[in-house]
Amino acid sequence: MLLYIIIAFLFVVYFAIGVMLYKRRTERNIKSRSPVLIYITHWSNLIETLLAIPILTPKDFNLYDLDYYENRLYQDSALISHYLVFFPYILRCYRLYFVFHLDKDWEIQNNMFKENIHRTRQRWLVKMLCFCMIPIILISVVFLFWPNASEIFPLNLSRPSNNGIDIPDCVYIMACFTEQLVLIIGIYLIKDVSDDFNMSNELIYVGFIWFLTPAFSIYIRSYQIVWGIPYILRNILLMLRSSLVPIICSYFNKPLFEPLTIEMLNSLELTLQNAATLEAFEEFLKLEELTTTKSFGSINTGSGLSLLEFYLKCRLFANNGSSQLAENIFSEYLENKVVHIPAEIYLEIEDGDFTDANLFNKAESVVIEKLKSYFYPKFMASDQYLFLKRLIHRQEIYQFRLMQTSLHEFQINEHKKMVVECDDWPVPTLD
């Protein structure tokens, strides 16, 4: 009775999540994952789970009383549904790798991508899924019509065994090993892929969850409940991560992607407004400070890192107007002579209103000029700058690929600014 309740409960949960997947199919968090493959995985997962539960206690479900064709059809259904869960994950791994992977030969790879762009589309992925399922269907047909196939096919419900490992067990273990090997290769290929919706993290998670069942594969017929519980648990975890989590995440707005451009690198002001360029500039200043702090002090320039920190804190003060923050800035950087500014500006700040958002405007201008005239030219000849240029080139290739594989539409964000949205693919985040 308990198992029937569990079956009914799981059916309701899977059905509800499946309906939500369909309703949210146009959301980027789901659309970027290839909705058709998600549907196939989700419903095949349900079928496989419902077929696996009776195997826990075959006698209670009268599985041993099935006639020849009922037995074979039951097992064929389990086999087909299993690989309709497995193959879509592999195809999604391939799609991620094909779009986001770049190595040293960028231009060659980009030309290959242009020539094979059809591989990123759902229609091609579904065709490949059908192609992958051909051998599985052939095996199912052979098993259905060849009586002796039961001697090599696992999950033979009419012949329970506790005599140790035999041919069906070996076949099952080999199949599990092959699945693990393919998943390991897929995980390795996408391990460095970065995307806004963590699809690579999802597939890596799937790979580790998939390893639950092979550990108990030797009990497939001798101790079916020991094999079946991890098997069912694995499917439920896969459903939660691949179906439910994307639905939940689709209700949360993602921040708009902020692309890098060469023009940004030519301007200090723009460099300080982007997280990636600011981080690179800060790293450069830290390295400079280790070797040239004394030299900077002798020419009354001050530490570049201190100048940057002073400027950023002044910007923070201008936004929130905290008098406590103003006092901290004055005492830490100006009063202690960490940042050097003209005496008249220093006195003006000292006698000024510490709640005035414009209190440090003149000091900011002096600091920006020092950073721009002395430090930024050196930054433009640094390894950090070259890294950013390479990152921009890489990003441009990504953007081109995404535009070629996506449906585009213009949407107005909450600030009424016009931005381009990629419906089918997320924009890659910066590492």
Tab-separated table of C-alpha atoms in Angstrom:
chain	number	residue	atom	x	y	z
A	1	MET	CA	0.000	0.000	0.000
A	2	LEU	CA	2.832	2.370	0.889
A	3	LEU	CA	4.464	1.940	-2.511
A	4	TYR	CA	1.191	2.775	-4.253
A	5	ILE	CA	0.986	5.995	-2.230
A	6	ILE	CA	4.585	6.824	-3.163
A	7	ILE	CA	3.824	6.194	-6.842
A	8	ALA	CA	0.769	8.470	-6.705
A	9	PHE	CA	2.710	11.191	-4.880
A	10	LEU	CA	5.632	11.104	-7.311
A	11	PHE	CA	3.270	11.205	-10.277
A	12	VAL	CA	1.559	14.331	-8.924
A	13	VAL	CA	4.904	16.041	-8.195
A	14	TYR	CA	6.396	15.194	-11.589
A	15	PHE	CA	3.213	16.229	-13.376
A	16	ALA	CA	3.033	19.574	-11.566
A	17	ILE	CA	6.687	20.338	-12.297
A	18	GLY	CA	6.220	19.267	-15.925
A	19	VAL	CA	3.310	21.692	-16.309
A	20	MET	CA	5.404	24.488	-14.791
A	21	LEU	CA	8.244	23.670	-17.191
A	22	TYR	CA	5.862	24.104	-20.091
A	23	LYS	CA	4.426	27.364	-18.773
A	24	ARG	CA	7.903	28.819	-18.099
A	25	ARG	CA	9.420	27.512	-21.341
A	26	THR	CA	9.964	31.020	-22.752
A	27	GLU	CA	11.998	32.163	-19.745
A	28	ARG	CA	15.711	32.430	-20.528
A	29	ASN	CA	16.723	30.191	-17.644
A	30	ILE	CA	14.745	27.334	-19.200
A	31	LYS	CA	14.946	28.227	-22.880
A	32	SER	CA	18.745	28.312	-22.747
A	33	ARG	CA	18.726	24.685	-21.589
A	34	SER	CA	16.963	23.401	-24.730
A	35	PRO	CA	13.333	23.020	-23.551
A	36	VAL	CA	12.580	20.034	-25.788
A	37	LEU	CA	15.451	18.061	-24.264
A	38	ILE	CA	14.325	19.078	-20.776
A	39	TYR	CA	10.785	17.842	-21.498
A	40	ILE	CA	12.094	14.536	-22.817
A	41	THR	CA	14.363	14.094	-19.801
A	42	HIS	CA	11.655	15.025	-17.299
A	43	TRP	CA	8.899	12.742	-18.575
A	44	SER	CA	11.292	9.873	-19.287
A	45	ASN	CA	12.582	10.272	-15.748
A	46	LEU	CA	9.015	9.900	-14.469
A	47	ILE	CA	8.382	6.770	-16.554
A	48	GLU	CA	11.663	5.174	-15.509
A	49	THR	CA	10.995	5.941	-11.836
A	50	LEU	CA	7.469	4.517	-11.936
A	51	LEU	CA	8.774	1.373	-13.637
A	52	ALA	CA	11.588	0.989	-11.110
A	53	ILE	CA	9.441	1.198	-7.968
A	54	PRO	CA	7.643	-2.156	-8.526
A	55	ILE	CA	11.033	-3.857	-8.922
A	56	LEU	CA	11.679	-3.133	-5.220
A	57	THR	CA	9.071	-5.752	-4.334
A	58	PRO	CA	8.213	-7.681	-7.533
A	59	LYS	CA	5.925	-10.146	-5.773
A	60	ASP	CA	3.676	-7.391	-4.409
A	61	PHE	CA	3.177	-6.072	-7.938
A	62	ASN	CA	2.855	-9.571	-9.472
A	63	LEU	CA	5.778	-8.938	-11.805
A	64	TYR	CA	6.732	-12.606	-11.748
A	65	ASP	CA	3.271	-13.455	-13.087
A	66	LEU	CA	3.693	-11.436	-16.276
A	67	ASP	CA	3.557	-13.434	-19.484
A	68	TYR	CA	6.437	-13.473	-21.963
A	69	TYR	CA	5.551	-10.346	-23.939
A	70	GLU	CA	4.390	-8.367	-20.909
A	71	ASN	CA	7.705	-9.106	-19.208
A	72	ARG	CA	9.724	-8.076	-22.243
A	73	LEU	CA	7.679	-4.931	-22.915
A	74	TYR	CA	8.070	-3.893	-19.281
A	75	GLN	CA	11.829	-4.190	-19.477
A	76	ASP	CA	12.025	-2.579	-22.920
A	77	SER	CA	10.106	0.403	-21.552
A	78	ALA	CA	12.557	0.702	-18.664
A	79	LEU	CA	15.525	0.526	-21.039
A	80	ILE	CA	14.192	3.111	-23.499
A	81	SER	CA	13.101	5.562	-20.792
A	82	HIS	CA	16.499	5.232	-19.095
A	83	TYR	CA	18.415	6.307	-22.185
A	84	LEU	CA	15.906	9.046	-22.946
A	85	VAL	CA	17.065	10.466	-19.619
A	86	PHE	CA	20.761	9.843	-20.235
A	87	PHE	CA	21.305	10.960	-23.844
A	88	PRO	CA	19.768	14.476	-23.510
A	89	TYR	CA	22.295	15.265	-20.777
A	90	ILE	CA	25.142	14.197	-23.060
A	91	LEU	CA	23.771	16.282	-25.928
A	92	ARG	CA	23.460	19.315	-23.670
A	93	CYS	CA	27.081	18.810	-22.595
A	94	TYR	CA	28.083	18.764	-26.241
A	95	ARG	CA	26.080	21.912	-26.998
A	96	LEU	CA	27.715	23.816	-24.142
A	97	TYR	CA	31.148	22.652	-25.183
A	98	PHE	CA	30.594	23.482	-28.850
A	99	VAL	CA	29.438	27.051	-28.160
A	100	PHE	CA	31.685	28.063	-25.281
A	101	HIS	CA	34.911	26.157	-25.817
A	102	LEU	CA	37.886	28.106	-27.149
A	103	ASP	CA	41.532	27.118	-27.141
A	104	LYS	CA	44.662	28.673	-28.662
A	105	ASP	CA	43.434	28.437	-32.274
A	106	TRP	CA	40.526	30.827	-31.859
A	107	GLU	CA	40.165	31.838	-35.477
A	108	ILE	CA	40.231	28.261	-36.766
A	109	GLN	CA	37.659	27.234	-34.185
A	110	ASN	CA	35.452	30.184	-35.011
A	111	ASN	CA	35.447	29.269	-38.702
A	112	MET	CA	34.517	25.706	-37.802
A	113	PHE	CA	31.719	27.022	-35.608
A	114	LYS	CA	30.319	29.109	-38.465
A	115	GLU	CA	30.337	26.087	-40.752
A	116	ASN	CA	28.590	23.860	-38.192
A	117	ILE	CA	26.299	26.332	-36.497
A	118	HIS	CA	23.321	24.019	-37.049
A	119	ARG	CA	24.689	21.783	-34.274
A	120	THR	CA	23.578	24.292	-31.648
A	121	ARG	CA	19.923	24.219	-32.629
A	122	GLN	CA	17.289	22.094	-30.930
A	123	ARG	CA	16.183	20.480	-34.172
A	124	TRP	CA	19.669	19.051	-34.728
A	125	LEU	CA	19.897	17.953	-31.087
A	126	VAL	CA	16.590	16.097	-31.352
A	127	LYS	CA	17.788	14.425	-34.562
A	128	MET	CA	20.952	13.336	-32.772
A	129	LEU	CA	18.846	12.010	-29.899
A	130	CYS	CA	16.850	9.910	-32.365
A	131	PHE	CA	20.085	8.673	-33.903
A	132	CYS	CA	21.464	7.734	-30.467
A	133	MET	CA	18.263	5.866	-29.641
A	134	ILE	CA	18.439	3.639	-32.743
A	135	PRO	CA	20.738	0.998	-31.166
A	136	ILE	CA	18.670	1.081	-27.958
A	137	ILE	CA	15.472	0.455	-29.899
A	138	LEU	CA	17.147	-2.329	-31.883
A	139	ILE	CA	18.237	-3.983	-28.638
A	140	SER	CA	14.668	-3.675	-27.357
A	141	VAL	CA	13.274	-5.304	-30.498
A	142	VAL	CA	15.790	-8.144	-30.289
A	143	PHE	CA	14.963	-8.669	-26.638
A	144	LEU	CA	11.253	-8.695	-27.405
A	145	PHE	CA	11.359	-11.339	-30.136
A	146	TRP	CA	14.433	-13.434	-29.291
A	147	PRO	CA	13.678	-15.805	-26.385
A	148	ASN	CA	17.335	-16.479	-25.558
A	149	ALA	CA	18.003	-12.765	-25.034
A	150	SER	CA	17.003	-13.232	-21.397
A	151	GLU	CA	20.300	-15.018	-20.849
A	152	ILE	CA	22.276	-11.827	-21.445
A	153	PHE	CA	19.790	-9.055	-20.701
A	154	PRO	CA	19.660	-7.645	-17.125
A	155	LEU	CA	16.444	-7.025	-15.207
A	156	ASN	CA	15.018	-10.425	-16.102
A	157	LEU	CA	11.984	-10.267	-13.828
A	158	SER	CA	10.954	-13.880	-14.354
A	159	ARG	CA	14.278	-15.259	-13.145
A	160	PRO	CA	15.460	-13.886	-9.775
A	161	SER	CA	18.963	-14.926	-8.848
A	162	ASN	CA	21.096	-15.036	-5.717
A	163	ASN	CA	23.898	-17.118	-7.174
A	164	GLY	CA	26.356	-14.272	-7.552
A	165	ILE	CA	27.299	-12.334	-10.666
A	166	ASP	CA	26.441	-13.856	-14.064
A	167	ILE	CA	26.173	-12.602	-17.648
A	168	PRO	CA	23.168	-10.222	-17.203
A	169	ASP	CA	24.867	-8.647	-14.189
A	170	CYS	CA	28.086	-8.200	-16.164
A	171	VAL	CA	26.167	-6.581	-19.019
A	172	TYR	CA	24.519	-4.160	-16.611
A	173	ILE	CA	27.797	-3.296	-14.879
A	174	MET	CA	29.480	-2.712	-18.242
A	175	ALA	CA	26.629	-0.418	-19.318
A	176	CYS	CA	26.961	1.549	-16.061
A	177	PHE	CA	30.709	1.843	-16.561
A	178	THR	CA	30.224	3.135	-20.116
A	179	GLU	CA	27.719	5.737	-18.920
A	180	GLN	CA	30.130	6.875	-16.212
A	181	LEU	CA	32.986	7.128	-18.681
A	182	VAL	CA	30.934	9.221	-21.111
A	183	LEU	CA	29.796	11.516	-18.291
A	184	ILE	CA	33.354	11.937	-17.016
A	185	ILE	CA	34.492	12.951	-20.503
A	186	GLY	CA	31.578	15.389	-20.779
A	187	ILE	CA	32.294	16.900	-17.362
A	188	TYR	CA	35.954	17.313	-18.246
A	189	LEU	CA	35.121	19.124	-21.484
A	190	ILE	CA	32.789	21.659	-19.839
A	191	LYS	CA	34.647	22.103	-16.547
A	192	ASP	CA	35.908	25.574	-17.550
A	193	VAL	CA	32.691	26.752	-19.192
A	194	SER	CA	31.138	29.768	-17.500
A	195	ASP	CA	27.563	30.847	-18.188
A	196	ASP	CA	25.017	33.038	-16.466
A	197	PHE	CA	22.616	30.204	-15.644
A	198	ASN	CA	25.102	27.644	-14.281
A	199	MET	CA	24.229	25.018	-16.866
A	200	SER	CA	27.734	23.597	-16.618
A	201	ASN	CA	27.342	23.281	-12.837
A	202	GLU	CA	24.041	21.487	-13.359
A	203	LEU	CA	25.588	18.953	-15.725
A	204	ILE	CA	28.545	18.379	-13.398
A	205	TYR	CA	26.049	17.807	-10.573
A	206	VAL	CA	24.165	15.347	-12.797
A	207	GLY	CA	27.393	13.473	-13.454
A	208	PHE	CA	28.065	12.944	-9.761
A	209	ILE	CA	24.462	11.983	-9.009
A	210	TRP	CA	24.570	9.442	-11.839
A	211	PHE	CA	27.290	7.564	-9.965
A	212	LEU	CA	24.813	6.598	-7.218
A	213	THR	CA	23.483	3.510	-8.956
A	214	PRO	CA	26.621	1.779	-10.297
A	215	ALA	CA	27.849	1.320	-6.737
A	216	PHE	CA	24.871	-1.021	-6.178
A	217	SER	CA	24.704	-2.528	-9.666
A	218	ILE	CA	25.774	-6.011	-8.519
A	219	TYR	CA	22.519	-6.245	-6.524
A	220	ILE	CA	20.269	-5.702	-9.536
A	221	ARG	CA	18.701	-9.171	-9.285
A	222	SER	CA	19.952	-10.710	-6.050
A	223	TYR	CA	18.949	-7.835	-3.722
A	224	GLN	CA	16.661	-5.700	-5.825
A	225	ILE	CA	15.625	-3.369	-3.021
A	226	VAL	CA	19.285	-2.477	-2.338
A	227	TRP	CA	19.709	-1.641	-6.020
A	228	GLY	CA	16.325	0.026	-6.492
A	229	ILE	CA	16.332	2.612	-3.689
A	230	PRO	CA	19.510	4.437	-4.862
A	231	TYR	CA	18.231	4.136	-8.434
A	232	ILE	CA	14.952	5.871	-7.594
A	233	LEU	CA	16.701	8.397	-5.349
A	234	ARG	CA	19.034	9.272	-8.217
A	235	ASN	CA	16.119	9.978	-10.548
A	236	ILE	CA	14.384	12.172	-7.984
A	237	LEU	CA	17.571	14.188	-7.409
A	238	LEU	CA	18.010	14.580	-11.167
A	239	MET	CA	14.447	15.821	-11.485
A	240	LEU	CA	14.906	18.353	-8.680
A	241	ARG	CA	18.134	19.741	-10.146
A	242	SER	CA	17.265	19.688	-13.845
A	243	SER	CA	13.561	20.556	-13.728
A	244	LEU	CA	12.642	22.235	-10.445
A	245	VAL	CA	15.737	24.417	-9.903
A	246	PRO	CA	15.531	26.086	-13.366
A	247	ILE	CA	11.846	26.830	-12.726
A	248	ILE	CA	12.664	28.481	-9.395
A	249	CYS	CA	15.576	30.437	-10.884
A	250	SER	CA	13.375	31.651	-13.744
A	251	TYR	CA	11.458	33.811	-11.246
A	252	PHE	CA	14.577	35.756	-10.298
A	253	ASN	CA	15.809	38.478	-12.631
A	254	LYS	CA	19.391	38.154	-13.746
A	255	PRO	CA	21.521	41.312	-13.816
A	256	LEU	CA	22.127	42.654	-17.283
A	257	PHE	CA	25.371	41.580	-18.841
A	258	GLU	CA	27.986	44.349	-19.015
A	259	PRO	CA	30.188	43.718	-22.052
A	260	LEU	CA	33.807	44.814	-22.271
A	261	THR	CA	35.084	46.872	-25.195
A	262	ILE	CA	38.455	48.205	-26.280
A	263	GLU	CA	37.052	51.732	-25.899
A	264	MET	CA	36.558	51.067	-22.194
A	265	LEU	CA	40.231	50.187	-21.800
A	266	ASN	CA	41.270	53.487	-23.369
A	267	SER	CA	39.529	55.489	-20.649
A	268	LEU	CA	40.394	55.409	-16.951
A	269	GLU	CA	36.912	56.602	-16.007
A	270	LEU	CA	35.264	53.745	-17.923
A	271	THR	CA	37.789	51.264	-16.557
A	272	LEU	CA	36.784	52.184	-13.019
A	273	GLN	CA	33.106	51.577	-13.813
A	274	ASN	CA	33.463	47.932	-14.851
A	275	ALA	CA	34.080	45.174	-12.291
A	276	ALA	CA	36.490	43.172	-14.460
A	277	THR	CA	38.611	46.130	-15.582
A	278	LEU	CA	38.624	47.634	-12.094
A	279	GLU	CA	39.844	44.340	-10.651
A	280	ALA	CA	42.633	44.138	-13.241
A	281	PHE	CA	43.699	47.746	-12.592
A	282	GLU	CA	43.691	47.135	-8.842
A	283	GLU	CA	45.832	44.024	-9.282
A	284	PHE	CA	48.319	46.054	-11.341
A	285	LEU	CA	48.513	48.741	-8.642
A	286	LYS	CA	49.144	46.128	-5.961
A	287	LEU	CA	52.081	44.734	-7.933
A	288	GLU	CA	53.394	48.239	-8.547
A	289	GLU	CA	53.166	49.094	-4.875
A	290	LEU	CA	55.361	46.147	-3.934
A	291	THR	CA	58.297	47.468	-5.946
A	292	THR	CA	57.918	51.237	-6.368
A	293	THR	CA	56.150	52.692	-3.313
A	294	LYS	CA	59.243	54.575	-2.170
A	295	SER	CA	59.760	56.037	-5.615
A	296	PHE	CA	56.168	57.231	-5.796
A	297	GLY	CA	56.500	58.939	-2.432
A	298	SER	CA	59.625	60.800	-3.455
A	299	ILE	CA	57.824	62.490	-6.334
A	300	ASN	CA	54.801	63.271	-4.158
A	301	THR	CA	52.563	60.944	-6.142
A	302	GLY	CA	51.504	58.593	-3.370
A	303	SER	CA	50.656	54.921	-3.566
A	304	GLY	CA	48.571	54.119	-6.618
A	305	LEU	CA	46.506	51.639	-4.621
A	306	SER	CA	45.830	54.273	-1.948
A	307	LEU	CA	44.784	56.750	-4.622
A	308	LEU	CA	42.363	54.214	-6.064
A	309	GLU	CA	40.941	53.334	-2.646
A	310	PHE	CA	40.525	57.027	-1.847
A	311	TYR	CA	38.692	57.657	-5.111
A	312	LEU	CA	36.341	54.682	-4.657
A	313	LYS	CA	35.507	55.672	-1.082
A	314	CYS	CA	34.839	59.227	-2.218
A	315	ARG	CA	32.418	57.863	-4.815
A	316	LEU	CA	30.749	55.804	-2.108
A	317	PHE	CA	30.431	58.899	0.080
A	318	ALA	CA	28.948	60.888	-2.801
A	319	ASN	CA	26.236	58.244	-3.119
A	320	ASN	CA	25.258	57.824	0.541
A	321	GLY	CA	26.452	61.104	2.150
A	322	SER	CA	27.474	59.515	5.470
A	323	SER	CA	29.290	61.996	7.700
A	324	GLN	CA	30.997	59.116	9.496
A	325	LEU	CA	32.404	57.871	6.190
A	326	ALA	CA	33.587	61.395	5.316
A	327	GLU	CA	35.424	61.665	8.633
A	328	ASN	CA	37.052	58.267	8.072
A	329	ILE	CA	38.179	59.260	4.567
A	330	PHE	CA	39.621	62.537	5.813
A	331	SER	CA	41.478	61.028	8.766
A	332	GLU	CA	42.717	57.883	6.999
A	333	TYR	CA	43.894	59.364	3.707
A	334	LEU	CA	44.284	63.150	4.005
A	335	GLU	CA	45.131	63.823	7.622
A	336	ASN	CA	47.677	60.975	7.645
A	337	LYS	CA	49.175	62.199	4.332
A	338	VAL	CA	48.482	58.867	2.602
A	339	VAL	CA	47.047	60.826	-0.339
A	340	HIS	CA	48.719	64.117	-1.259
A	341	ILE	CA	46.520	66.995	-2.448
A	342	PRO	CA	47.130	70.766	-2.669
A	343	ALA	CA	47.031	72.565	0.678
A	344	GLU	CA	44.142	74.837	-0.290
A	345	ILE	CA	41.950	71.837	-1.152
A	346	TYR	CA	42.955	70.124	2.095
A	347	LEU	CA	41.951	73.191	4.144
A	348	GLU	CA	38.704	73.533	2.240
A	349	ILE	CA	37.791	69.923	3.084
A	350	GLU	CA	38.915	70.289	6.704
A	351	ASP	CA	36.654	73.311	7.201
A	352	GLY	CA	33.826	71.961	5.043
A	353	ASP	CA	30.519	70.269	5.799
A	354	PHE	CA	31.053	66.530	6.237
A	355	THR	CA	27.495	65.873	5.097
A	356	ASP	CA	27.991	67.618	1.751
A	357	ALA	CA	28.094	65.035	-1.052
A	358	ASN	CA	30.382	67.351	-3.061
A	359	LEU	CA	32.934	67.682	-0.266
A	360	PHE	CA	35.633	65.615	-1.969
A	361	ASN	CA	34.964	66.609	-5.595
A	362	LYS	CA	38.146	68.671	-6.018
A	363	ALA	CA	40.251	66.045	-4.264
A	364	GLU	CA	38.780	63.379	-6.554
A	365	SER	CA	39.782	65.407	-9.603
A	366	VAL	CA	43.365	65.651	-8.352
A	367	VAL	CA	43.527	61.925	-7.619
A	368	ILE	CA	42.023	60.947	-10.977
A	369	GLU	CA	44.545	63.143	-12.755
A	370	LYS	CA	47.425	61.460	-10.885
A	371	LEU	CA	46.097	58.008	-11.740
A	372	LYS	CA	45.520	58.990	-15.349
A	373	SER	CA	48.858	60.699	-15.963
A	374	TYR	CA	51.212	58.429	-14.030
A	375	PHE	CA	49.706	55.000	-13.380
A	376	TYR	CA	47.314	54.351	-16.246
A	377	PRO	CA	49.930	54.604	-19.032
A	378	LYS	CA	51.991	51.994	-17.174
A	379	PHE	CA	48.879	49.858	-16.757
A	380	MET	CA	48.332	49.931	-20.536
A	381	ALA	CA	51.737	48.275	-20.952
A	382	SER	CA	51.134	45.647	-18.262
A	383	ASP	CA	50.232	41.971	-18.388
A	384	GLN	CA	46.869	42.773	-16.813
A	385	TYR	CA	45.986	45.045	-19.727
A	386	LEU	CA	46.992	42.387	-22.251
A	387	PHE	CA	44.836	39.886	-20.374
A	388	LEU	CA	41.837	42.217	-20.664
A	389	LYS	CA	42.406	42.686	-24.403
A	390	ARG	CA	42.516	38.930	-24.825
A	391	LEU	CA	39.375	38.625	-22.714
A	392	ILE	CA	37.594	41.151	-24.925
A	393	HIS	CA	38.579	39.248	-28.051
A	394	ARG	CA	37.328	36.035	-26.482
A	395	GLN	CA	34.105	37.742	-25.437
A	396	GLU	CA	33.514	39.083	-28.946
A	397	ILE	CA	33.765	35.554	-30.307
A	398	TYR	CA	31.295	34.349	-27.667
A	399	GLN	CA	28.918	37.178	-28.478
A	400	PHE	CA	29.047	36.357	-32.171
A	401	ARG	CA	28.310	32.708	-31.445
A	402	LEU	CA	25.441	33.551	-29.137
A	403	MET	CA	23.923	35.899	-31.688
A	404	GLN	CA	24.120	33.170	-34.315
A	405	THR	CA	22.397	30.616	-32.085
A	406	SER	CA	19.786	32.821	-30.414
A	407	LEU	CA	16.488	34.508	-31.069
A	408	HIS	CA	16.896	38.214	-30.458
A	409	GLU	CA	14.446	40.788	-29.356
A	410	PHE	CA	14.699	44.236	-27.892
A	411	GLN	CA	13.357	44.634	-24.400
A	412	ILE	CA	13.161	47.708	-22.215
A	413	ASN	CA	14.564	47.199	-18.744
A	414	GLU	CA	13.366	48.808	-15.563
A	415	HIS	CA	15.363	51.955	-16.308
A	416	LYS	CA	13.761	52.290	-19.753
A	417	LYS	CA	17.057	51.618	-21.508
A	418	MET	CA	17.034	49.569	-24.685
A	419	VAL	CA	19.080	46.392	-24.415
A	420	VAL	CA	19.494	43.304	-26.568
A	421	GLU	CA	18.395	40.062	-24.959
A	422	CYS	CA	19.517	36.595	-26.094
A	423	ASP	CA	16.532	34.325	-25.571
A	424	ASP	CA	18.104	31.010	-26.343
A	425	TRP	CA	21.514	31.322	-24.732
A	426	PRO	CA	22.865	33.103	-21.661
A	427	VAL	CA	25.729	35.516	-22.084
A	428	PRO	CA	28.943	34.101	-20.590
A	429	THR	CA	30.125	35.671	-17.378
A	430	LEU	CA	33.690	36.762	-16.878
A	431	ASP	CA	36.060	34.419	-15.088
